Amino acid sequence: YFLYFFNNYSENSSGPEVANGETKTDSKGGFTVSFIPVTDYLNNSNDDYIPDISNYTVTVDARDAGGRTISGSDSFKVGTRGIYEVFELKKGFTREWQEAEIEGKLQTINDAPYEGKSSYEVYLLKNEKEPNYHQNFNMYDYWQEPLDAQLINAPNDKLVAAGENIYGKDGKVSFKIKPLPAGAYRLISRAVDEAGNEVKARKIFIVAGNPGNAVPAPIKYTAVFEKNEYEAGETARVLLGSAYAPGVY
């Protein structure tokens, strides 16, 4: 599921009542409720990679012929875009001689699979440390920021790969990026919803060299295993350390 945590963003699910009224059911007991979403309560983030999405709950109190009241409710999402794209890595990091394997999902904002296509580009990130960076440790620092959050402001360097993904009815795709030199890379993908609006997504992935050689990337801190699971006797590899501390990782 897409992580809406960048720039202190959280999915907006609280707000005032935006509409109310009465309606009558048809001969089969069906009815329609229509209203215009209130855009003031969307995220309105200045980062166009973060979808503006709000939760809406519709509650209905119906009365049957005998005067009994029956209540029900349903929740759904509304946003400025009709779809979103999300990527997951098959490995925590890849090696210089390996292809990076990535799985993608294209979904409506209500998390239903969406059939379509997207185009992507892959950029090497500049190995530039943030000036005057200092980590102030407190109770919240026991949660390690994902690399996507740590490197959200890291500038792109050169373009190293590009391609297109075709999503089927299940809204899923798997693809590979050619072997790349050690470093941090940003995948940037673009799709278009039914209304013609462009939807952007991005994903950071790391390529490591031989053990003991530092990855040339401004990573603040990390402890990432190459794989999620290992069999007994298998060698476990981990990317560990910080570009802001002495030593290598």
GROMACS .gro file of C-alpha atoms in nm:
model
  249
    1TYR     CA    1   0.000   0.000   0.000
    2PHE     CA    2   0.131   0.347  -0.084
    3LEU     CA    3   0.294   0.520   0.216
    4TYR     CA    4   0.149   0.867   0.256
    5PHE     CA    5   0.407   0.990   0.503
    6PHE     CA    6   0.626   1.227   0.302
    7ASN     CA    7   0.633   1.592   0.413
    8ASN     CA    8   0.442   1.505   0.733
    9TYR     CA    9   0.143   1.413   0.519
   10SER     CA   10  -0.128   1.184   0.651
   11GLU     CA   11  -0.450   1.084   0.483
   12ASN     CA   12  -0.715   1.339   0.575
   13SER     CA   13  -1.015   1.162   0.724
   14SER     CA   14  -1.164   1.429   0.950
   15GLY     CA   15  -1.373   1.726   0.852
   16PRO     CA   16  -1.722   1.874   0.860
   17GLU     CA   17  -2.039   1.735   0.711
   18VAL     CA   18  -2.042   1.839   0.345
   19ALA     CA   19  -2.394   1.736   0.239
   20ASN     CA   20  -2.722   1.595   0.367
   21GLY     CA   21  -3.068   1.538   0.229
   22GLU     CA   22  -3.346   1.293   0.157
   23THR     CA   23  -3.409   1.050  -0.127
   24LYS     CA   24  -3.653   0.778  -0.227
   25THR     CA   25  -3.573   0.426  -0.331
   26ASP     CA   26  -3.677   0.285  -0.665
   27SER     CA   27  -3.895  -0.024  -0.715
   28LYS     CA   28  -3.598  -0.247  -0.638
   29GLY     CA   29  -3.492  -0.062  -0.324
   30GLY     CA   30  -3.197   0.114  -0.487
   31PHE     CA   31  -3.110   0.480  -0.452
   32THR     CA   32  -2.832   0.725  -0.542
   33VAL     CA   33  -2.653   0.977  -0.322
   34SER     CA   34  -2.464   1.258  -0.499
   35PHE     CA   35  -2.248   1.535  -0.358
   36ILE     CA   36  -1.950   1.752  -0.456
   37PRO     CA   37  -1.631   1.677  -0.257
   38VAL     CA   38  -1.482   1.965  -0.061
   39THR     CA   39  -1.132   2.023  -0.200
   40ASP     CA   40  -1.033   2.242   0.096
   41TYR     CA   41  -0.982   1.926   0.298
   42LEU     CA   42  -0.751   1.752   0.053
   43ASN     CA   43  -0.378   1.737   0.120
   44ASN     CA   44  -0.281   2.022  -0.118
   45SER     CA   45   0.085   1.915  -0.088
   46ASN     CA   46   0.348   2.110  -0.276
   47ASP     CA   47   0.502   1.778  -0.377
   48ASP     CA   48   0.330   1.655  -0.694
   49TYR     CA   49   0.436   1.294  -0.623
   50ILE     CA   50   0.202   1.279  -0.322
   51PRO     CA   51  -0.161   1.218  -0.421
   52ASP     CA   52  -0.427   1.444  -0.272
   53ILE     CA   53  -0.671   1.198  -0.118
   54SER     CA   54  -0.944   1.231   0.144
   55ASN     CA   55  -1.177   0.975   0.301
   56TYR     CA   56  -1.552   1.025   0.283
   57THR     CA   57  -1.815   0.833   0.478
   58VAL     CA   58  -2.178   0.824   0.364
   59THR     CA   59  -2.429   0.730   0.636
   60VAL     CA   60  -2.790   0.648   0.551
   61ASP     CA   61  -3.087   0.608   0.784
   62ALA     CA   62  -3.373   0.434   0.600
   63ARG     CA   63  -3.725   0.366   0.722
   64ASP     CA   64  -3.918   0.064   0.598
   65ALA     CA   65  -4.294   0.032   0.549
   66GLY     CA   66  -4.338  -0.078   0.908
   67GLY     CA   67  -4.165   0.230   1.047
   68ARG     CA   68  -3.844   0.050   1.144
   69THR     CA   69  -3.521   0.251   1.100
   70ILE     CA   70  -3.232   0.073   0.930
   71SER     CA   71  -2.890   0.241   0.926
   72GLY     CA   72  -2.586   0.175   0.713
   73SER     CA   73  -2.267   0.345   0.600
   74ASP     CA   74  -1.987   0.307   0.348
   75SER     CA   75  -1.650   0.479   0.309
   76PHE     CA   76  -1.453   0.565  -0.004
   77LYS     CA   77  -1.178   0.797  -0.118
   78VAL     CA   78  -1.181   1.109  -0.333
   79GLY     CA   79  -0.878   1.279  -0.484
   80THR     CA   80  -0.749   1.517  -0.747
   81ARG     CA   81  -0.629   1.215  -0.950
   82GLY     CA   82  -0.819   0.896  -1.021
   83ILE     CA   83  -0.526   0.653  -0.993
   84TYR     CA   84  -0.189   0.608  -0.829
   85GLU     CA   85   0.118   0.393  -0.892
   86VAL     CA   86   0.337   0.225  -0.633
   87PHE     CA   87   0.661   0.023  -0.655
   88GLU     CA   88   0.823  -0.240  -0.435
   89LEU     CA   89   1.174  -0.384  -0.461
   90LYS     CA   90   1.225  -0.760  -0.468
   91LYS     CA   91   1.553  -0.707  -0.276
   92GLY     CA   92   1.657  -0.454  -0.016
   93PHE     CA   93   1.954  -0.368  -0.237
   94THR     CA   94   2.116  -0.512  -0.548
   95ARG     CA   95   2.479  -0.571  -0.645
   96GLU     CA   96   2.664  -0.406  -0.934
   97TRP     CA   97   2.648  -0.719  -1.148
   98GLN     CA   98   2.277  -0.782  -1.085
   99GLU     CA   99   1.959  -0.647  -1.241
  100ALA     CA  100   1.731  -0.453  -1.008
  101GLU     CA  101   1.397  -0.635  -0.993
  102ILE     CA  102   1.094  -0.413  -0.929
  103GLU     CA  103   0.722  -0.487  -0.893
  104GLY     CA  104   0.465  -0.220  -0.974
  105LYS     CA  105   0.096  -0.170  -0.902
  106LEU     CA  106  -0.140   0.068  -1.078
  107GLN     CA  107  -0.461   0.122  -0.879
  108THR     CA  108  -0.757   0.353  -0.845
  109ILE     CA  109  -0.755   0.571  -0.534
  110ASN     CA  110  -1.002   0.320  -0.387
  111ASP     CA  111  -0.734   0.050  -0.434
  112ALA     CA  112  -0.897  -0.137  -0.723
  113PRO     CA  113  -0.663  -0.268  -0.999
  114TYR     CA  114  -0.634  -0.034  -1.297
  115GLU     CA  115  -0.545  -0.143  -1.650
  116GLY     CA  116  -0.314   0.102  -1.825
  117LYS     CA  117   0.046   0.195  -1.895
  118SER     CA  118   0.320   0.418  -1.759
  119SER     CA  119   0.660   0.539  -1.874
  120TYR     CA  120   0.961   0.554  -1.644
  121GLU     CA  121   1.310   0.700  -1.618
  122VAL     CA  122   1.593   0.603  -1.382
  123TYR     CA  123   1.841   0.862  -1.256
  124LEU     CA  124   2.162   0.828  -1.058
  125LEU     CA  125   2.144   1.054  -0.752
  126LYS     CA  126   2.418   1.307  -0.688
  127ASN     CA  127   2.642   1.210  -0.399
  128GLU     CA  128   2.596   1.540  -0.218
  129LYS     CA  129   2.556   1.546   0.160
  130GLU     CA  130   2.311   1.788   0.317
  131PRO     CA  131   2.502   2.088   0.461
  132ASN     CA  132   2.502   2.117   0.842
  133TYR     CA  133   2.309   1.791   0.878
  134HIS     CA  134   2.286   1.669   1.236
  135GLN     CA  135   2.064   1.394   1.369
  136ASN     CA  136   1.907   1.482   1.703
  137PHE     CA  137   1.819   1.152   1.864
  138ASN     CA  138   1.501   1.125   2.065
  139MET     CA  139   1.226   0.872   2.124
  140TYR     CA  140   1.107   0.903   1.764
  141ASP     CA  141   1.445   0.822   1.611
  142TYR     CA  142   1.407   0.455   1.691
  143TRP     CA  143   1.194   0.449   1.376
  144GLN     CA  144   1.424   0.449   1.075
  145GLU     CA  145   1.305   0.661   0.785
  146PRO     CA  146   1.282   0.462   0.461
  147LEU     CA  147   1.536   0.558   0.198
  148ASP     CA  148   1.258   0.717  -0.009
  149ALA     CA  149   1.210   0.968   0.273
  150GLN     CA  150   1.580   1.016   0.353
  151LEU     CA  151   1.668   1.096  -0.008
  152ILE     CA  152   1.350   1.281  -0.105
  153ASN     CA  153   1.544   1.603  -0.170
  154ALA     CA  154   1.857   1.447  -0.319
  155PRO     CA  155   1.907   1.592  -0.671
  156ASN     CA  156   1.909   1.376  -0.982
  157ASP     CA  157   2.231   1.334  -1.174
  158LYS     CA  158   2.245   1.157  -1.510
  159LEU     CA  159   1.972   0.951  -1.676
  160VAL     CA  160   2.076   0.584  -1.685
  161ALA     CA  161   1.766   0.394  -1.803
  162ALA     CA  162   1.414   0.443  -1.940
  163GLY     CA  163   1.121   0.227  -2.047
  164GLU     CA  164   0.747   0.163  -2.042
  165ASN     CA  165   0.527  -0.063  -1.830
  166ILE     CA  166   0.198  -0.217  -1.946
  167TYR     CA  167  -0.044  -0.305  -1.664
  168GLY     CA  168  -0.300  -0.580  -1.720
  169LYS     CA  169  -0.642  -0.622  -1.561
  170ASP     CA  170  -0.478  -0.718  -1.231
  171GLY     CA  171  -0.299  -0.382  -1.222
  172LYS     CA  172   0.040  -0.547  -1.168
  173VAL     CA  173   0.372  -0.556  -1.351
  174SER     CA  174   0.725  -0.687  -1.291
  175PHE     CA  175   1.029  -0.544  -1.466
  176LYS     CA  176   1.407  -0.527  -1.440
  177ILE     CA  177   1.666  -0.249  -1.460
  178LYS     CA  178   1.999  -0.331  -1.619
  179PRO     CA  179   2.308  -0.376  -1.392
  180LEU     CA  180   2.434  -0.037  -1.274
  181PRO     CA  181   2.741   0.094  -1.086
  182ALA     CA  182   2.723   0.132  -0.710
  183GLY     CA  183   2.511   0.427  -0.597
  184ALA     CA  184   2.160   0.545  -0.515
  185TYR     CA  185   1.905   0.564  -0.796
  186ARG     CA  186   1.561   0.719  -0.836
  187LEU     CA  187   1.291   0.561  -1.051
  188ILE     CA  188   1.043   0.824  -1.177
  189SER     CA  189   0.725   0.697  -1.342
  190ARG     CA  190   0.436   0.879  -1.511
  191ALA     CA  191   0.086   0.754  -1.592
  192VAL     CA  192  -0.238   0.923  -1.703
  193ASP     CA  193  -0.583   0.872  -1.550
  194GLU     CA  194  -0.916   0.863  -1.740
  195ALA     CA  195  -0.953   1.241  -1.714
  196GLY     CA  196  -0.613   1.298  -1.876
  197ASN     CA  197  -0.438   1.400  -1.553
  198GLU     CA  198  -0.073   1.304  -1.517
  199VAL     CA  199   0.011   1.089  -1.215
  200LYS     CA  200   0.370   1.063  -1.091
  201ALA     CA  201   0.540   0.805  -0.872
  202ARG     CA  202   0.899   0.745  -0.764
  203LYS     CA  203   1.109   0.485  -0.587
  204ILE     CA  204   1.466   0.485  -0.452
  205PHE     CA  205   1.682   0.176  -0.491
  206ILE     CA  206   2.044   0.111  -0.392
  207VAL     CA  207   2.318  -0.068  -0.583
  208ALA     CA  208   2.612  -0.189  -0.373
  209GLY     CA  209   2.960  -0.301  -0.477
  210ASN     CA  210   3.191  -0.546  -0.305
  211PRO     CA  211   3.174  -0.592   0.075
  212GLY     CA  212   3.369  -0.322   0.258
  213ASN     CA  213   3.328  -0.064  -0.019
  214ALA     CA  214   3.113   0.238   0.069
  215VAL     CA  215   2.812   0.313  -0.148
  216PRO     CA  216   2.861   0.661  -0.303
  217ALA     CA  217   2.528   0.803  -0.185
  218PRO     CA  218   2.420   1.058   0.082
  219ILE     CA  219   2.237   0.801   0.295
  220LYS     CA  220   2.187   0.928   0.651
  221TYR     CA  221   2.158   0.586   0.813
  222THR     CA  222   2.049   0.243   0.701
  223ALA     CA  223   2.033  -0.122   0.801
  224VAL     CA  224   1.881  -0.306   0.505
  225PHE     CA  225   1.905  -0.678   0.436
  226GLU     CA  226   1.947  -0.793   0.079
  227LYS     CA  227   1.658  -1.039   0.113
  228ASN     CA  228   1.353  -1.064   0.337
  229GLU     CA  229   1.405  -1.434   0.410
  230TYR     CA  230   1.702  -1.671   0.424
  231GLU     CA  231   1.731  -2.047   0.438
  232ALA     CA  232   1.941  -2.218   0.705
  233GLY     CA  233   2.310  -2.194   0.615
  234GLU     CA  234   2.257  -1.921   0.356
  235THR     CA  235   2.476  -1.609   0.371
  236ALA     CA  236   2.287  -1.298   0.479
  237ARG     CA  237   2.411  -0.966   0.342
  238VAL     CA  238   2.324  -0.630   0.494
  239LEU     CA  239   2.381  -0.269   0.394
  240LEU     CA  240   2.476  -0.096   0.718
  241GLY     CA  241   2.605   0.247   0.817
  242SER     CA  242   2.588   0.615   0.731
  243ALA     CA  243   2.749   0.850   0.482
  244TYR     CA  244   2.765   1.108   0.761
  245ALA     CA  245   2.978   0.892   0.990
  246PRO     CA  246   3.341   0.780   0.960
  247GLY     CA  247   3.415   0.442   0.807
  248VAL     CA  248   3.250   0.254   0.523
  249TYR     CA  249   2.929   0.060   0.476
   0.00000   0.00000   0.00000
